[in-house]
XYZ file of C-alpha atoms in Angstrom:
285
model
C 32.046 -30.387 -125.823
C 31.970 -34.002 -126.999
C 28.818 -36.051 -127.354
C 29.877 -38.364 -124.519
C 30.133 -35.464 -122.090
C 26.797 -33.904 -123.013
C 24.643 -33.629 -119.838
C 21.542 -35.799 -119.759
C 18.396 -33.873 -118.926
C 14.716 -34.857 -118.958
C 14.385 -33.458 -122.482
C 17.603 -34.992 -123.810
C 16.743 -38.513 -122.637
C 15.395 -40.903 -125.284
C 11.605 -40.988 -125.531
C 11.608 -44.637 -124.396
C 13.044 -43.637 -121.027
C 10.153 -41.274 -120.424
C 7.480 -43.919 -121.028
C 5.649 -45.331 -117.980
C 6.919 -48.610 -116.606
C 5.119 -51.880 -117.252
C 3.627 -51.857 -113.759
C 2.342 -48.314 -114.183
C 0.878 -49.133 -117.588
C -0.921 -52.193 -116.202
C -2.197 -50.148 -113.271
C -3.538 -47.517 -115.662
C -5.265 -50.266 -117.643
C -6.940 -51.717 -114.541
C -8.039 -48.314 -113.256
C -9.298 -47.404 -116.729
C -11.420 -50.562 -116.896
C -12.864 -49.826 -113.456
C -13.729 -46.285 -114.527
C -15.461 -47.602 -117.655
C -17.359 -50.150 -115.554
C -18.424 -47.444 -113.103
C -19.456 -44.872 -115.706
C -20.858 -47.087 -118.476
C -21.200 -50.734 -117.360
C -23.302 -51.448 -120.442
C -20.126 -51.273 -122.534
C -18.725 -54.318 -120.703
C -21.858 -56.426 -120.180
C -25.451 -56.492 -121.399
C -26.754 -58.568 -118.481
C -28.676 -57.320 -115.489
C -26.941 -57.546 -112.097
C -30.254 -58.363 -110.386
C -31.725 -60.840 -112.911
C -32.532 -64.069 -111.047
C -32.255 -67.440 -112.798
C -33.034 -70.314 -110.442
C -32.006 -72.833 -113.110
C -28.421 -71.487 -113.071
C -27.625 -71.283 -109.371
C -24.048 -71.713 -108.120
C -22.553 -72.524 -111.502
C -18.761 -72.728 -111.591
C -16.813 -70.308 -113.825
C -17.210 -71.102 -117.523
C -17.128 -69.370 -120.909
C -20.760 -68.377 -120.453
C -20.223 -67.169 -116.885
C -16.514 -66.287 -116.441
C -16.962 -65.600 -112.705
C -19.698 -68.205 -112.200
C -23.111 -67.497 -110.687
C -24.382 -66.963 -107.152
C -27.116 -68.716 -105.163
C -29.791 -66.776 -107.081
C -28.371 -67.585 -110.509
C -27.076 -64.054 -111.076
C -23.949 -63.678 -113.199
C -21.145 -62.785 -110.789
C -18.999 -60.944 -113.339
C -21.960 -58.719 -114.194
C -22.483 -57.942 -110.518
C -18.782 -57.141 -110.079
C -18.903 -54.768 -113.067
C -22.012 -52.972 -111.820
C -20.687 -52.936 -108.258
C -17.614 -50.970 -109.327
C -19.685 -47.767 -109.338
C -20.565 -48.051 -105.663
C -17.125 -49.274 -104.593
C -15.373 -46.502 -106.501
C -17.841 -43.941 -105.146
C -17.033 -45.076 -101.611
C -13.282 -44.906 -102.267
C -13.393 -41.442 -103.822
C -16.061 -40.017 -101.503
C -14.497 -41.302 -98.300
C -11.025 -40.102 -99.298
C -12.350 -36.664 -100.270
C -14.257 -36.346 -96.986
C -11.265 -37.495 -94.959
C -8.935 -35.034 -96.661
C -11.433 -32.186 -96.288
C -11.639 -32.780 -92.537
C -7.867 -33.202 -92.360
C -7.207 -30.002 -94.309
C -9.420 -27.940 -92.007
C -7.858 -29.363 -88.843
C -4.286 -29.489 -90.119
C -4.162 -26.000 -91.601
C -5.954 -24.486 -88.604
C -3.562 -26.107 -86.149
C -0.394 -25.303 -88.077
C -1.279 -21.708 -88.882
C -2.831 -20.794 -85.531
C -0.205 -22.190 -83.178
C -0.371 -21.811 -79.420
C -3.394 -23.158 -77.582
C -5.388 -23.833 -80.761
C -2.593 -25.970 -82.171
C -2.194 -27.842 -78.888
C -5.910 -28.611 -78.578
C -6.355 -29.736 -82.197
C -3.181 -31.831 -82.023
C -4.405 -33.625 -78.894
C -7.792 -34.285 -80.502
C -6.083 -35.709 -83.591
C -3.812 -37.895 -81.475
C -6.735 -39.260 -79.450
C -8.699 -40.028 -82.627
C -5.621 -41.548 -84.255
C -5.210 -43.881 -81.272
C -8.510 -45.562 -82.167
C -8.422 -48.057 -85.038
C -10.049 -46.635 -88.160
C -12.337 -49.645 -88.380
C -13.571 -49.002 -84.845
C -14.425 -45.387 -85.689
C -16.244 -46.605 -88.783
C -18.237 -49.113 -86.759
C -19.223 -46.348 -84.354
C -20.563 -44.170 -87.170
C -22.494 -47.055 -88.746
C -23.973 -48.013 -85.377
C -25.310 -44.476 -84.966
C -26.565 -43.884 -88.532
C -27.368 -47.405 -89.763
C -25.892 -49.173 -92.821
C -26.172 -47.410 -96.187
C -23.940 -46.164 -98.986
C -23.771 -42.626 -97.564
C -23.082 -43.937 -94.068
C -20.261 -46.122 -95.348
C -18.645 -43.132 -97.061
C -18.916 -41.066 -93.873
C -17.661 -43.945 -91.710
C -14.566 -44.643 -93.804
C -13.901 -40.921 -94.242
C -14.014 -40.171 -90.520
C -11.883 -43.214 -89.780
C -9.214 -42.057 -92.238
C -9.225 -38.364 -91.331
C -6.895 -38.418 -88.254
C -3.991 -39.872 -90.215
C -4.374 -37.322 -92.996
C -4.678 -34.492 -90.458
C -1.303 -35.341 -88.952
C 0.310 -35.319 -92.395
C -1.326 -32.001 -93.364
C -0.206 -30.308 -90.157
C 3.351 -31.591 -90.509
C 3.573 -30.563 -94.153
C 2.224 -27.059 -93.483
C 4.668 -26.556 -90.610
C 7.568 -27.690 -92.785
C 6.655 -25.305 -95.605
C 5.926 -22.434 -93.215
C 9.457 -22.659 -91.822
C 11.106 -22.832 -95.253
C 13.551 -20.144 -96.341
C 11.449 -18.814 -99.204
C 8.585 -18.141 -96.781
C 10.877 -16.094 -94.545
C 12.249 -14.281 -97.591
C 8.751 -13.361 -98.784
C 7.877 -12.067 -95.334
C 11.123 -10.080 -95.138
C 10.296 -8.395 -98.440
C 7.207 -6.926 -96.821
C 4.517 -9.108 -98.388
C 1.353 -9.529 -96.348
C 0.572 -12.793 -94.598
C -2.485 -13.965 -96.554
C -1.010 -13.354 -100.022
C 2.075 -15.319 -98.923
C -0.080 -18.181 -97.757
C -2.129 -18.150 -100.956
C 0.805 -17.940 -103.361
C 3.451 -19.978 -101.571
C 2.200 -21.895 -98.542
C -0.924 -23.608 -99.860
C 0.474 -24.779 -103.243
C 3.735 -26.098 -101.781
C 2.007 -27.802 -98.871
C -0.705 -29.406 -100.966
C 1.413 -30.702 -103.859
C 3.009 -33.722 -102.111
C -0.275 -34.470 -100.327
C -2.047 -35.093 -103.647
C -0.105 -38.339 -104.036
C -0.945 -39.359 -100.462
C -4.644 -38.853 -101.172
C -4.342 -41.037 -104.271
C -2.846 -43.786 -102.132
C -5.787 -43.464 -99.751
C -8.398 -44.301 -102.414
C -7.331 -47.944 -102.589
C -7.168 -48.141 -98.817
C -10.689 -46.734 -98.533
C -12.016 -49.333 -100.972
C -10.466 -52.129 -98.902
C -11.810 -50.739 -95.616
C -15.283 -50.277 -97.072
C -15.218 -53.851 -98.365
C -14.277 -55.020 -94.886
C -17.235 -53.202 -93.351
C -19.575 -54.660 -95.973
C -18.138 -58.127 -95.365
C -19.156 -57.740 -91.729
C -22.695 -56.919 -92.867
C -22.349 -53.230 -91.963
C -22.149 -51.763 -95.448
C -24.571 -51.340 -98.317
C -27.500 -53.734 -97.738
C -28.323 -56.489 -100.269
C -29.045 -57.002 -103.109
C -26.437 -54.341 -103.821
C -23.532 -55.586 -106.013
C -20.979 -53.544 -104.045
C -17.796 -55.610 -103.830
C -17.769 -56.019 -100.059
C -21.442 -57.018 -100.126
C -20.576 -59.718 -102.674
C -18.013 -61.107 -100.255
C -20.556 -61.040 -97.445
C -23.104 -62.923 -99.564
C -20.563 -65.472 -100.765
C -19.153 -66.470 -97.390
C -22.154 -68.731 -96.748
C -21.040 -70.909 -99.660
C -17.276 -70.605 -99.340
C -16.753 -74.340 -98.775
C -18.705 -75.400 -101.855
C -18.544 -72.411 -104.247
C -15.081 -70.896 -103.897
C -15.534 -68.440 -106.774
C -18.065 -66.372 -104.829
C -15.297 -65.260 -102.461
C -12.048 -65.664 -104.365
C -12.881 -63.821 -107.590
C -14.468 -60.655 -106.100
C -11.692 -60.634 -103.514
C -9.061 -60.748 -106.265
C -10.771 -57.823 -107.993
C -10.628 -55.771 -104.787
C -6.955 -56.599 -104.279
C -6.073 -55.881 -107.922
C -7.838 -52.510 -107.939
C -6.343 -51.492 -104.588
C -2.836 -52.448 -105.753
C -3.294 -50.599 -109.046
C -4.474 -47.394 -107.380
C -1.643 -47.664 -104.853
C 0.914 -48.167 -107.629
C -0.357 -45.083 -109.447
C -0.216 -43.148 -106.187
C 3.402 -44.180 -105.665
C 4.256 -43.150 -109.206
C 2.600 -39.778 -108.694
C 4.386 -39.421 -105.373
C 7.757 -39.955 -107.022
C 6.939 -37.492 -109.798
C 5.865 -34.794 -107.350
C 8.734 -35.436 -105.000
C 6.442 -36.087 -102.028
C 7.247 -38.549 -99.303
C 5.004 -40.386 -96.918
C 5.069 -39.253 -93.349
């Protein structure tokens, strides 16, 4: 066999072709910086996010204050860095809660069938008909604004969409040929589910959950912008937008710069989710 006819496999490809793309590398860099800011903000800034300096109020971005200052003289970049912990906690917590609810409903409906499947499916469809933001507002109205409430609100609002995907994925795997073959060989139902159904159904959904983290951060920021999120003086990103809207006509940086951070982080997490989705072979439903 000649060199030109040698089949190209993942191992035979040059190492450069297996490197992440530029977009993926930049997304990893952004997400890495956010993780550092959330875990150890002191590595990125030595200022306090709540230190008030009335002699430095509403300063435009400069070398000393790259993101400017707010109406209390607090360094905005410092507040964005410290706020990443709460924003990331909301994104991860809300997505985890939503997927937990979705997994229980989706697996129960798909594996039970009959009346149970019909009832759960109708409940999911009714909940899915309501906008996620409306469900979040309902939860916050009942419990009152706080970090935990915001996580619960965004999680419940996101759960119906995930539940539909979980149910569809489980049904697709359950009807696959290898499942029928395992059953025909005499294997019991629960070992088949544990060894074949759950891993194959969950693998493509991991990428979907990753995509949901960025969406949860954006939704939580929207709730905080409406004054229904973490109360001030929290540096959570949506709360920064809510505080800055009073000065949007005179101090543009209070809205634009935190908003760009939210968009950049959401796009980066989404890009990583898409990359993971392509690697795992999952597809959005």
